């Protein structure tokens, strides 16, 4: 038992004892006890009333001094109040710091609840996207950022990536919006100004497209003359080899220019059309058939697990298959094999090219779709590669809302899988295909 409680108990027992003694002296112990008990109760009531009055006025004055249970309660209460005050002051200071730092951020930050209603936002959100800090509180965020792409992003619920939308406040401005879920059902919408980045990448694209376009005509003239020289019997023998080498290099330059132009075209066009239907099994079979007569190369097989068709551009999907198949043939020895397959299951449609070739080290896989990236530039050049094939494949797949998944084991082979969402799979009846080997 604590000291204060002991004191309280002993004090009351002593008072009651004194009352009983007085009662005994005057001939009635019970009356003596009753009178002292009433006096003790009266004193406690008085203390209780003073405590209640002190609580109301927050002034304890001399009440907090002494070591009675009431004084202890007064001082403990006063101490707790002081602590709460300090805590509130610190909390306010911290909040101010957080507010100041979030307002200093160049990117917009908006806290949303699970119904996408605005809880709070920083100054950059005001500047970049026109949010009003007080007036827009409680509004759904898509009522302020009125962009169909953003509305579709919220609706999809897939926040693993960001989206780019045009700025509602700056003409020709662009914003990158990304939602990050946190805590219990809270969402943080981050908005970044990417106008400059987009402008630079448009300039780069334009430059590459213009340069490639300008190189085309001189290259056509040079390769025309070289073709004539190579076939001309009057050309001295000592010139024949250099002419053939120049012709090969011009062909290579023509290929680079054509692929760069194709990349520029893909980069500047939007999503692939969804009204065209592509017969994937037909394309795979045609790709295999075109390889039939070529000797000394790996065997090509086709596995059509599904007859479903794909909504997209037939020419572009054909280019994907050609690029993946020509790579597989290039990097697979002649005794190896290549499997072209198409299947549709509950979560996605898969177009895969699997080979038993040289494979690729793990560290290079993330870089394969970069322009001009080659694991072994010498070998790729010898085989006629320019390092743009997989970049083209990636762009075509992006236009078809698809992803490229690369799995490979050095020395054993590689699998390049194009993962199409089911929304791209056509429901219409497929065209019957002749050969499915
Ligand atoms: P390239 O024209 O050089 O083949 P790509 O962009 O098509 O350019 O491919 C990039 C690089 O990826 C190639 O240089 C090669 O190193 C590697 N690669 C692509 N496909 C395969 C494959 N099936 N097996 C092994 N390596 C591959």
CSV table of C-alpha atoms and ligand atoms in Angstrom, one decimal:
chain,number,residue,atom,x,y,z
A,1,UNK,CA,0.0,0.0,0.0
A,2,UNK,CA,1.3,3.4,-0.8
A,3,UNK,CA,2.4,5.9,1.8
A,4,UNK,CA,-0.5,8.3,1.0
A,5,UNK,CA,-3.1,5.6,1.3
A,6,UNK,CA,-1.5,4.4,4.6
A,7,UNK,CA,-1.7,8.0,5.9
A,8,UNK,CA,-5.3,8.3,4.9
A,9,UNK,CA,-6.3,5.1,6.5
A,10,UNK,CA,-4.4,5.7,9.7
A,11,UNK,CA,-5.6,9.3,9.9
A,12,UNK,CA,-9.3,8.2,9.6
A,13,UNK,CA,-8.8,5.4,12.1
A,14,UNK,CA,-7.2,7.9,14.6
A,15,UNK,CA,-10.0,10.4,14.2
A,16,UNK,CA,-12.6,7.6,14.6
A,17,UNK,CA,-10.6,6.3,17.7
A,18,UNK,CA,-10.6,9.8,19.2
A,19,UNK,CA,-14.3,10.1,18.6
A,20,UNK,CA,-15.0,6.7,20.2
A,21,UNK,CA,-12.8,7.8,23.2
A,22,UNK,CA,-14.7,11.0,23.6
A,23,UNK,CA,-18.0,9.2,23.3
A,24,UNK,CA,-16.8,6.7,26.0
A,25,UNK,CA,-15.9,9.6,28.3
A,26,UNK,CA,-19.3,11.1,27.8
A,27,UNK,CA,-21.1,7.8,28.2
A,28,UNK,CA,-22.0,6.9,24.5
A,29,UNK,CA,-19.3,5.5,22.2
A,30,UNK,CA,-21.7,5.2,19.2
A,31,UNK,CA,-22.6,8.9,19.3
A,32,UNK,CA,-18.9,9.8,19.6
A,33,UNK,CA,-18.1,7.6,16.6
A,34,UNK,CA,-21.0,9.0,14.5
A,35,UNK,CA,-20.1,12.6,15.2
A,36,UNK,CA,-16.4,12.2,14.2
A,37,UNK,CA,-17.4,10.1,11.1
A,38,UNK,CA,-19.8,12.9,10.1
A,39,UNK,CA,-17.0,15.5,10.7
A,40,UNK,CA,-14.6,13.5,8.6
A,41,UNK,CA,-17.2,13.1,5.8
A,42,UNK,CA,-17.8,16.9,5.9
A,43,UNK,CA,-14.1,17.7,5.6
A,44,UNK,CA,-13.8,15.3,2.6
A,45,UNK,CA,-16.9,16.9,1.0
A,46,UNK,CA,-15.3,20.3,1.4
A,47,UNK,CA,-12.1,19.1,-0.2
A,48,UNK,CA,-14.1,17.6,-3.1
A,49,UNK,CA,-16.0,20.9,-3.7
A,50,UNK,CA,-12.6,22.8,-3.6
A,51,UNK,CA,-11.1,20.3,-6.1
A,52,UNK,CA,-14.1,20.7,-8.5
A,53,UNK,CA,-13.9,24.5,-8.2
A,54,UNK,CA,-10.1,24.4,-8.8
A,55,UNK,CA,-10.6,22.1,-11.9
A,56,UNK,CA,-13.1,24.6,-13.3
A,57,UNK,CA,-10.9,27.6,-12.8
A,58,UNK,CA,-7.6,25.8,-13.4
A,59,UNK,CA,-6.2,27.5,-10.4
A,60,UNK,CA,-5.0,25.3,-7.6
A,61,UNK,CA,-3.2,28.0,-5.6
A,62,UNK,CA,-2.1,26.6,-2.2
A,63,UNK,CA,-4.1,23.4,-2.7
A,64,UNK,CA,-1.3,21.6,-4.4
A,65,UNK,CA,1.1,21.9,-1.4
A,66,UNK,CA,1.2,19.4,1.4
A,67,UNK,CA,1.2,15.6,1.4
A,68,UNK,CA,-2.4,14.8,2.0
A,69,UNK,CA,-4.2,12.7,-0.7
A,70,UNK,CA,-6.0,15.8,-2.0
A,71,UNK,CA,-2.7,17.8,-2.3
A,72,UNK,CA,-1.2,14.8,-4.1
A,73,UNK,CA,-4.1,14.6,-6.5
A,74,UNK,CA,-4.0,18.4,-7.1
A,75,UNK,CA,-0.3,18.3,-7.9
A,76,UNK,CA,-0.5,15.2,-10.0
A,77,UNK,CA,-3.3,16.7,-12.0
A,78,UNK,CA,-1.4,20.0,-12.5
A,79,UNK,CA,1.6,18.0,-13.6
A,80,UNK,CA,-0.4,16.0,-16.2
A,81,UNK,CA,-2.0,19.2,-17.5
A,82,UNK,CA,1.5,20.8,-17.9
A,83,UNK,CA,2.6,17.6,-19.8
A,84,UNK,CA,-0.4,17.8,-22.1
A,85,UNK,CA,0.3,21.4,-22.8
A,86,UNK,CA,4.0,20.7,-23.6
A,87,UNK,CA,2.9,17.8,-25.8
A,88,UNK,CA,0.4,20.0,-27.7
A,89,UNK,CA,3.1,22.7,-28.2
A,90,UNK,CA,5.6,20.2,-29.5
A,91,UNK,CA,3.0,18.5,-31.7
A,92,UNK,CA,2.0,22.0,-33.2
A,93,UNK,CA,5.7,22.8,-33.8
A,94,UNK,CA,6.2,19.4,-35.5
A,95,UNK,CA,3.1,19.9,-37.6
A,96,UNK,CA,4.3,23.3,-38.7
A,97,UNK,CA,7.7,21.8,-39.7
A,98,UNK,CA,6.0,19.1,-41.7
A,99,UNK,CA,3.8,21.6,-43.4
A,100,UNK,CA,6.7,23.9,-44.1
A,101,UNK,CA,8.8,21.0,-45.6
A,102,UNK,CA,5.9,19.6,-47.7
A,103,UNK,CA,5.2,23.1,-49.0
A,104,UNK,CA,8.9,23.5,-49.9
A,105,UNK,CA,8.6,20.3,-52.1
A,106,UNK,CA,8.7,20.9,-55.8
A,107,UNK,CA,6.3,18.1,-56.4
A,108,UNK,CA,2.6,18.2,-55.5
A,109,UNK,CA,1.4,15.9,-52.7
A,110,UNK,CA,-2.3,15.3,-52.0
A,111,UNK,CA,-3.6,13.0,-49.2
A,112,UNK,CA,-6.7,11.2,-50.2
A,113,UNK,CA,-9.1,8.9,-48.3
A,114,UNK,CA,-10.2,5.6,-49.7
A,115,UNK,CA,-13.1,7.3,-51.5
A,116,UNK,CA,-10.5,9.5,-53.4
A,117,UNK,CA,-11.6,12.5,-51.4
A,118,UNK,CA,-9.1,15.2,-50.7
A,119,UNK,CA,-7.9,15.4,-47.1
A,120,UNK,CA,-5.1,17.9,-47.5
A,121,UNK,CA,-2.6,19.1,-50.2
A,122,UNK,CA,0.6,21.1,-50.4
A,123,UNK,CA,1.4,24.3,-52.2
A,124,UNK,CA,2.9,22.6,-55.2
A,125,UNK,CA,-0.4,20.8,-55.8
A,126,UNK,CA,-2.1,24.2,-55.9
A,127,UNK,CA,0.5,25.5,-58.4
A,128,UNK,CA,0.8,22.4,-60.6
A,129,UNK,CA,-2.8,21.2,-60.8
A,130,UNK,CA,-5.0,24.0,-59.4
A,131,UNK,CA,-6.0,22.4,-56.1
A,132,UNK,CA,-7.4,24.9,-53.6
A,133,UNK,CA,-6.2,23.9,-50.2
A,134,UNK,CA,-9.3,24.7,-48.1
A,135,UNK,CA,-12.1,24.9,-50.7
A,136,UNK,CA,-11.4,21.5,-52.3
A,137,UNK,CA,-11.1,19.6,-49.0
A,138,UNK,CA,-13.6,16.7,-49.1
A,139,UNK,CA,-14.1,16.9,-52.9
A,140,UNK,CA,-13.4,13.8,-55.0
A,141,UNK,CA,-10.0,14.3,-56.6
A,142,UNK,CA,-11.3,13.6,-60.1
A,143,UNK,CA,-13.7,16.5,-59.8
A,144,UNK,CA,-10.6,18.8,-59.7
A,145,UNK,CA,-8.3,16.9,-62.0
A,146,UNK,CA,-10.8,16.4,-64.8
A,147,UNK,CA,-8.9,14.2,-67.2
A,148,UNK,CA,-10.2,11.0,-68.7
A,149,UNK,CA,-6.9,9.2,-68.4
A,150,UNK,CA,-6.7,10.1,-64.7
A,151,UNK,CA,-10.3,9.0,-64.1
A,152,UNK,CA,-9.5,5.6,-65.8
A,153,UNK,CA,-6.4,5.3,-63.6
A,154,UNK,CA,-8.5,5.8,-60.4
A,155,UNK,CA,-11.1,3.4,-61.7
A,156,UNK,CA,-8.5,0.7,-62.5
A,157,UNK,CA,-7.2,0.6,-58.9
A,158,UNK,CA,-3.8,-0.5,-60.3
A,159,UNK,CA,-1.4,2.0,-58.8
A,160,UNK,CA,1.8,0.1,-59.5
A,161,UNK,CA,2.7,2.7,-62.2
A,162,UNK,CA,2.2,6.4,-62.8
A,163,UNK,CA,0.3,8.1,-65.6
A,164,UNK,CA,1.1,11.2,-67.7
A,165,UNK,CA,-1.7,13.8,-68.2
A,166,UNK,CA,-1.7,17.3,-69.6
A,167,UNK,CA,-1.5,20.1,-67.1
A,168,UNK,CA,-4.9,21.8,-66.3
A,169,UNK,CA,-3.1,25.0,-65.3
A,170,UNK,CA,-0.2,25.4,-67.8
A,171,UNK,CA,-0.7,25.4,-71.5
A,172,UNK,CA,1.4,22.5,-73.1
A,173,UNK,CA,2.4,21.4,-69.6
A,174,UNK,CA,2.5,17.8,-68.6
A,175,UNK,CA,2.2,16.1,-65.2
A,176,UNK,CA,3.2,12.7,-64.0
A,177,UNK,CA,0.6,11.4,-61.5
A,178,UNK,CA,1.2,8.5,-59.2
A,179,UNK,CA,-0.9,7.2,-56.3
A,180,UNK,CA,0.9,5.6,-53.4
A,181,UNK,CA,-1.3,3.7,-50.9
A,182,UNK,CA,-0.2,3.9,-47.3
A,183,UNK,CA,-1.5,3.4,-43.7
A,184,UNK,CA,-5.1,2.2,-43.3
A,185,UNK,CA,-6.9,3.0,-46.6
A,186,UNK,CA,-5.0,6.3,-47.1
A,187,UNK,CA,-3.6,7.3,-50.5
A,188,UNK,CA,-1.0,9.8,-51.4
A,189,UNK,CA,-1.2,11.3,-54.9
A,190,UNK,CA,2.1,12.6,-56.1
A,191,UNK,CA,2.2,15.1,-59.0
A,192,UNK,CA,5.4,15.9,-60.8
A,193,UNK,CA,6.0,18.5,-63.5
A,194,UNK,CA,7.5,16.6,-66.5
A,195,UNK,CA,7.0,19.3,-69.1
A,196,UNK,CA,10.7,19.9,-69.6
A,197,UNK,CA,11.5,16.2,-69.7
A,198,UNK,CA,8.8,15.6,-72.4
A,199,UNK,CA,10.0,18.6,-74.4
A,200,UNK,CA,13.6,17.2,-74.4
A,201,UNK,CA,12.5,13.8,-75.4
A,202,UNK,CA,10.3,15.2,-78.2
A,203,UNK,CA,13.3,17.2,-79.4
A,204,UNK,CA,15.5,14.1,-79.3
A,205,UNK,CA,12.8,12.1,-81.2
A,206,UNK,CA,12.4,14.9,-83.7
A,207,UNK,CA,16.2,15.1,-84.2
A,208,UNK,CA,16.6,11.3,-84.7
A,209,UNK,CA,13.6,11.3,-87.1
A,210,UNK,CA,14.9,14.3,-89.1
A,211,UNK,CA,18.5,13.0,-89.2
A,212,UNK,CA,17.3,9.5,-90.3
A,213,UNK,CA,15.0,11.0,-92.9
A,214,UNK,CA,17.8,13.2,-94.3
A,215,UNK,CA,20.3,10.3,-94.4
A,216,UNK,CA,17.9,8.2,-96.5
A,217,UNK,CA,18.3,9.9,-99.9
A,218,UNK,CA,22.1,10.1,-99.9
A,219,UNK,CA,22.2,6.5,-98.8
A,220,UNK,CA,19.9,5.4,-101.6
A,221,UNK,CA,22.1,7.1,-104.1
A,222,UNK,CA,25.3,5.6,-102.6
A,223,UNK,CA,23.9,2.1,-102.4
A,224,UNK,CA,22.5,2.4,-106.0
A,225,UNK,CA,26.0,3.2,-107.3
A,226,UNK,CA,27.6,0.5,-105.2
A,227,UNK,CA,25.1,-2.1,-106.5
A,228,UNK,CA,26.1,-1.1,-110.1
A,229,UNK,CA,29.8,-1.2,-109.3
A,230,UNK,CA,29.6,-4.7,-107.7
A,231,UNK,CA,27.8,-6.0,-110.8
A,232,UNK,CA,30.0,-4.2,-113.3
A,233,UNK,CA,32.5,-6.6,-114.9
A,234,UNK,CA,34.8,-3.7,-116.0
A,235,UNK,CA,35.6,-2.9,-112.4
A,236,UNK,CA,39.2,-4.0,-111.7
A,237,UNK,CA,39.5,-7.0,-109.4
A,238,UNK,CA,41.4,-5.1,-106.7
A,239,UNK,CA,38.3,-2.9,-106.3
A,240,UNK,CA,35.8,-5.8,-106.1
A,241,UNK,CA,36.3,-6.6,-102.4
A,242,UNK,CA,36.2,-3.0,-101.2
A,243,UNK,CA,33.1,-2.4,-103.3
A,244,UNK,CA,31.4,-5.5,-101.8
A,245,UNK,CA,32.3,-4.4,-98.2
A,246,UNK,CA,31.0,-0.9,-98.9
A,247,UNK,CA,27.8,-2.4,-100.2
A,248,UNK,CA,27.4,-4.5,-97.1
A,249,UNK,CA,28.0,-1.5,-94.8
A,250,UNK,CA,25.6,0.6,-96.8
A,251,UNK,CA,23.0,-2.1,-96.4
A,252,UNK,CA,23.6,-2.0,-92.6
A,253,UNK,CA,23.3,1.8,-92.6
A,254,UNK,CA,20.0,1.5,-94.5
A,255,UNK,CA,18.8,-1.0,-91.9
A,256,UNK,CA,19.7,1.3,-89.0
A,257,UNK,CA,18.0,4.3,-90.7
A,258,UNK,CA,14.9,2.3,-91.4
A,259,UNK,CA,14.7,1.0,-87.9
A,260,UNK,CA,15.3,4.4,-86.4
A,261,UNK,CA,12.5,5.8,-88.5
A,262,UNK,CA,10.2,2.9,-87.4
A,263,UNK,CA,11.1,3.7,-83.7
A,264,UNK,CA,10.2,7.4,-84.2
A,265,UNK,CA,6.9,6.5,-85.8
A,266,UNK,CA,6.0,4.1,-82.9
A,267,UNK,CA,7.1,6.7,-80.3
A,268,UNK,CA,4.9,9.4,-81.7
A,269,UNK,CA,1.8,7.3,-82.2
A,270,UNK,CA,-0.7,6.4,-79.5
A,271,UNK,CA,-2.3,3.1,-78.7
A,272,UNK,CA,-2.6,0.4,-81.4
A,273,UNK,CA,-6.0,0.2,-83.1
A,274,UNK,CA,-8.4,-2.2,-81.3
A,275,UNK,CA,-10.7,-2.6,-84.3
A,276,UNK,CA,-8.2,-4.7,-86.3
A,277,UNK,CA,-8.1,-8.4,-85.5
A,278,UNK,CA,-4.9,-10.3,-85.7
A,279,UNK,CA,-4.7,-14.0,-86.3
A,280,UNK,CA,-1.7,-14.8,-84.2
A,281,UNK,CA,-1.6,-18.5,-85.0
A,282,UNK,CA,-1.7,-17.7,-88.7
A,283,UNK,CA,1.3,-15.3,-88.3
A,284,UNK,CA,3.3,-17.9,-86.3
A,285,UNK,CA,2.6,-20.5,-89.0
A,286,UNK,CA,3.6,-18.1,-91.8
A,287,UNK,CA,6.8,-17.2,-89.9
A,288,UNK,CA,7.7,-20.9,-89.5
A,289,UNK,CA,6.9,-21.6,-93.2
A,290,UNK,CA,9.2,-18.8,-94.3
A,291,UNK,CA,12.1,-20.5,-92.5
A,292,UNK,CA,11.5,-23.9,-94.0
A,293,UNK,CA,13.9,-23.7,-96.9
A,294,UNK,CA,16.8,-22.2,-94.9
A,295,UNK,CA,19.4,-24.8,-94.2
A,296,UNK,CA,22.0,-25.0,-91.4
A,297,UNK,CA,19.8,-23.3,-88.8
A,298,UNK,CA,17.8,-24.3,-85.7
A,299,UNK,CA,14.5,-26.1,-86.2
A,300,UNK,CA,11.4,-24.0,-85.7
A,301,UNK,CA,8.1,-25.4,-84.2
A,302,UNK,CA,4.7,-23.8,-83.6
A,303,UNK,CA,2.4,-24.5,-80.7
A,304,UNK,CA,-1.0,-22.9,-81.0
A,305,UNK,CA,-2.6,-23.5,-77.6
A,306,UNK,CA,-5.5,-21.1,-78.4
A,307,UNK,CA,-7.3,-20.0,-81.6
A,308,UNK,CA,-8.2,-16.6,-80.1
A,309,UNK,CA,-7.3,-13.6,-82.1
A,310,UNK,CA,-5.8,-10.3,-80.9
A,311,UNK,CA,-7.0,-6.8,-81.3
A,312,UNK,CA,-4.2,-4.7,-82.7
A,313,UNK,CA,-2.0,-4.0,-85.7
A,314,UNK,CA,-1.3,-7.1,-87.7
A,315,UNK,CA,1.8,-5.5,-89.4
A,316,UNK,CA,3.2,-4.5,-86.0
A,317,UNK,CA,2.6,-8.0,-84.4
A,318,UNK,CA,4.2,-9.5,-87.4
A,319,UNK,CA,7.2,-7.3,-86.9
A,320,UNK,CA,7.4,-8.5,-83.2
A,321,UNK,CA,7.4,-12.1,-84.3
A,322,UNK,CA,10.0,-11.5,-87.0
A,323,UNK,CA,12.3,-9.7,-84.6
A,324,UNK,CA,12.0,-12.3,-81.9
A,325,UNK,CA,12.4,-15.2,-84.3
A,326,UNK,CA,15.3,-13.7,-86.2
A,327,UNK,CA,17.1,-13.1,-82.8
A,328,UNK,CA,16.3,-16.7,-81.8
A,329,UNK,CA,17.7,-18.0,-85.1
A,330,UNK,CA,20.8,-15.7,-84.8
A,331,UNK,CA,21.7,-16.8,-81.2
A,332,UNK,CA,20.7,-20.6,-81.5
A,333,UNK,CA,23.1,-23.1,-83.0
A,334,UNK,CA,21.9,-25.1,-86.0
A,335,UNK,CA,21.3,-28.3,-83.9
A,336,UNK,CA,19.0,-26.3,-81.5
A,337,UNK,CA,15.3,-25.7,-81.6
A,338,UNK,CA,12.9,-22.8,-81.5
A,339,UNK,CA,9.3,-22.9,-80.3
A,340,UNK,CA,6.8,-20.2,-81.3
A,341,UNK,CA,3.7,-20.4,-79.1
A,342,UNK,CA,0.4,-18.7,-78.4
A,343,UNK,CA,-1.9,-19.3,-75.5
A,344,UNK,CA,-4.7,-17.6,-73.6
A,345,UNK,CA,-5.5,-18.3,-70.0
A,346,UNK,CA,-7.5,-16.7,-67.2
A,347,UNK,CA,-5.1,-13.8,-66.6
A,348,UNK,CA,-3.4,-13.0,-69.9
A,349,UNK,CA,-2.6,-14.0,-73.5
A,350,UNK,CA,0.9,-15.1,-74.1
A,351,UNK,CA,2.9,-15.0,-77.3
A,352,UNK,CA,6.3,-16.7,-76.7
A,353,UNK,CA,9.5,-17.4,-78.6
A,354,UNK,CA,11.6,-20.0,-76.8
A,355,UNK,CA,15.0,-21.1,-78.0
A,356,UNK,CA,17.7,-23.5,-76.9
A,357,UNK,CA,20.5,-21.0,-77.8
A,358,UNK,CA,23.4,-19.3,-76.1
A,359,UNK,CA,21.2,-17.6,-73.4
A,360,UNK,CA,21.8,-14.2,-71.7
A,361,UNK,CA,23.4,-13.4,-68.4
A,362,UNK,CA,20.9,-12.0,-65.8
A,363,UNK,CA,22.7,-8.7,-65.5
A,364,UNK,CA,22.1,-7.9,-69.2
A,365,UNK,CA,18.4,-8.8,-69.3
A,366,UNK,CA,17.0,-5.4,-68.0
A,367,UNK,CA,19.1,-3.6,-70.7
A,368,UNK,CA,18.1,-5.6,-73.7
A,369,UNK,CA,15.4,-3.3,-74.9
A,370,UNK,CA,17.6,-0.2,-74.8
A,371,UNK,CA,18.5,1.2,-78.2
A,372,UNK,CA,21.8,-0.1,-79.6
A,373,UNK,CA,22.4,-2.4,-76.6
A,374,UNK,CA,24.0,-5.6,-77.5
A,375,UNK,CA,25.5,-8.2,-75.1
A,376,UNK,CA,28.3,-9.0,-77.6
A,377,UNK,CA,28.4,-6.0,-80.1
A,378,UNK,CA,31.0,-7.8,-82.3
A,379,UNK,CA,29.0,-11.0,-82.7
A,380,UNK,CA,25.7,-9.1,-83.2
A,381,UNK,CA,27.3,-7.0,-85.9
A,382,UNK,CA,28.7,-10.1,-87.6
A,383,UNK,CA,25.2,-11.6,-87.5
A,384,UNK,CA,23.7,-8.5,-89.1
A,385,UNK,CA,22.1,-7.1,-85.9
A,386,UNK,CA,22.0,-3.4,-85.2
A,387,UNK,CA,20.7,-3.5,-81.6
A,388,UNK,CA,17.3,-1.9,-82.3
A,389,UNK,CA,15.1,-5.0,-82.7
A,390,UNK,CA,14.1,-5.4,-79.1
A,391,UNK,CA,13.6,-1.6,-78.7
A,392,UNK,CA,11.1,-1.8,-81.6
A,393,UNK,CA,9.4,-4.9,-80.0
A,394,UNK,CA,9.0,-3.1,-76.7
A,395,UNK,CA,7.4,0.0,-78.3
A,396,UNK,CA,5.0,-2.1,-80.3
A,397,UNK,CA,4.0,-4.0,-77.2
A,398,UNK,CA,3.5,-0.8,-75.3
A,399,UNK,CA,1.1,0.3,-78.0
A,400,UNK,CA,-0.8,-2.9,-77.4
A,401,UNK,CA,-0.9,-2.5,-73.6
A,402,UNK,CA,1.4,-5.5,-73.4
A,403,UNK,CA,4.6,-6.3,-71.5
A,404,UNK,CA,7.8,-8.2,-72.6
A,405,UNK,CA,9.0,-10.8,-70.1
A,406,UNK,CA,12.5,-12.2,-70.8
A,407,UNK,CA,13.7,-15.4,-69.1
A,408,UNK,CA,17.1,-16.8,-69.9
A,409,UNK,CA,19.7,-19.2,-68.7
A,410,UNK,CA,23.2,-18.8,-70.2
A,411,UNK,CA,24.2,-21.9,-72.2
A,412,UNK,CA,20.6,-23.3,-72.2
A,413,UNK,CA,18.4,-20.8,-74.0
A,414,UNK,CA,15.9,-17.9,-73.7
A,415,UNK,CA,12.2,-17.3,-73.6
A,416,UNK,CA,10.8,-13.9,-74.8
A,417,UNK,CA,7.1,-13.7,-73.8
A,418,UNK,CA,4.7,-10.9,-74.9
A,419,UNK,CA,2.0,-10.7,-72.2
A,420,UNK,CA,-1.2,-9.2,-73.6
A,421,UNK,CA,-4.1,-8.2,-71.3
A,422,UNK,CA,-7.4,-10.1,-71.9
A,423,UNK,CA,-9.0,-6.8,-73.0
A,424,UNK,CA,-6.9,-7.2,-76.2
A,425,UNK,CA,-8.1,-10.7,-76.9
A,426,UNK,CA,-10.8,-10.6,-79.6
A,427,UNK,CA,-14.0,-12.5,-79.0
A,428,UNK,CA,-14.7,-13.0,-82.7
A,429,UNK,CA,-14.4,-16.4,-84.3
A,430,UNK,CA,-10.8,-17.1,-85.4
A,431,UNK,CA,-9.8,-17.8,-89.0
A,432,UNK,CA,-9.1,-21.6,-89.4
A,433,UNK,CA,-5.4,-22.2,-89.8
A,434,UNK,CA,-3.9,-24.8,-92.1
A,435,UNK,CA,-0.8,-26.0,-90.2
A,436,UNK,CA,-0.4,-26.3,-86.5
A,437,UNK,CA,2.8,-28.3,-85.9
B,1,LIG,P1,20.3,-7.2,-82.4
B,1,LIG,O1,19.9,-6.5,-83.7
B,1,LIG,O2,21.7,-6.9,-82.0
B,1,LIG,O3,19.9,-8.6,-82.3
B,1,LIG,P2,18.2,-6.7,-80.5
B,1,LIG,O4,17.7,-5.4,-79.9
B,1,LIG,O5,17.2,-7.5,-81.3
B,1,LIG,O6,19.5,-6.3,-81.4
B,1,LIG,O7,18.8,-7.5,-79.3
B,1,LIG,C1,19.6,-6.9,-78.4
B,1,LIG,C2,20.6,-7.9,-77.8
B,1,LIG,O8,19.9,-8.9,-77.1
B,1,LIG,C3,21.3,-8.8,-78.9
B,1,LIG,O9,22.5,-8.1,-79.4
B,1,LIG,C4,21.7,-10.0,-78.1
B,1,LIG,O10,22.9,-9.8,-77.4
B,1,LIG,C5,20.6,-10.2,-77.1
B,1,LIG,N1,19.6,-11.2,-77.6
B,1,LIG,C6,18.4,-10.9,-78.2
B,1,LIG,N2,17.7,-12.0,-78.4
B,1,LIG,C7,18.5,-13.0,-78.0
B,1,LIG,C8,18.3,-14.5,-77.9
B,1,LIG,N3,17.3,-15.1,-78.4
B,1,LIG,N4,19.4,-15.2,-77.3
B,1,LIG,C9,20.4,-14.6,-76.9
B,1,LIG,N5,20.7,-13.2,-76.9
B,1,LIG,C10,19.7,-12.5,-77.4
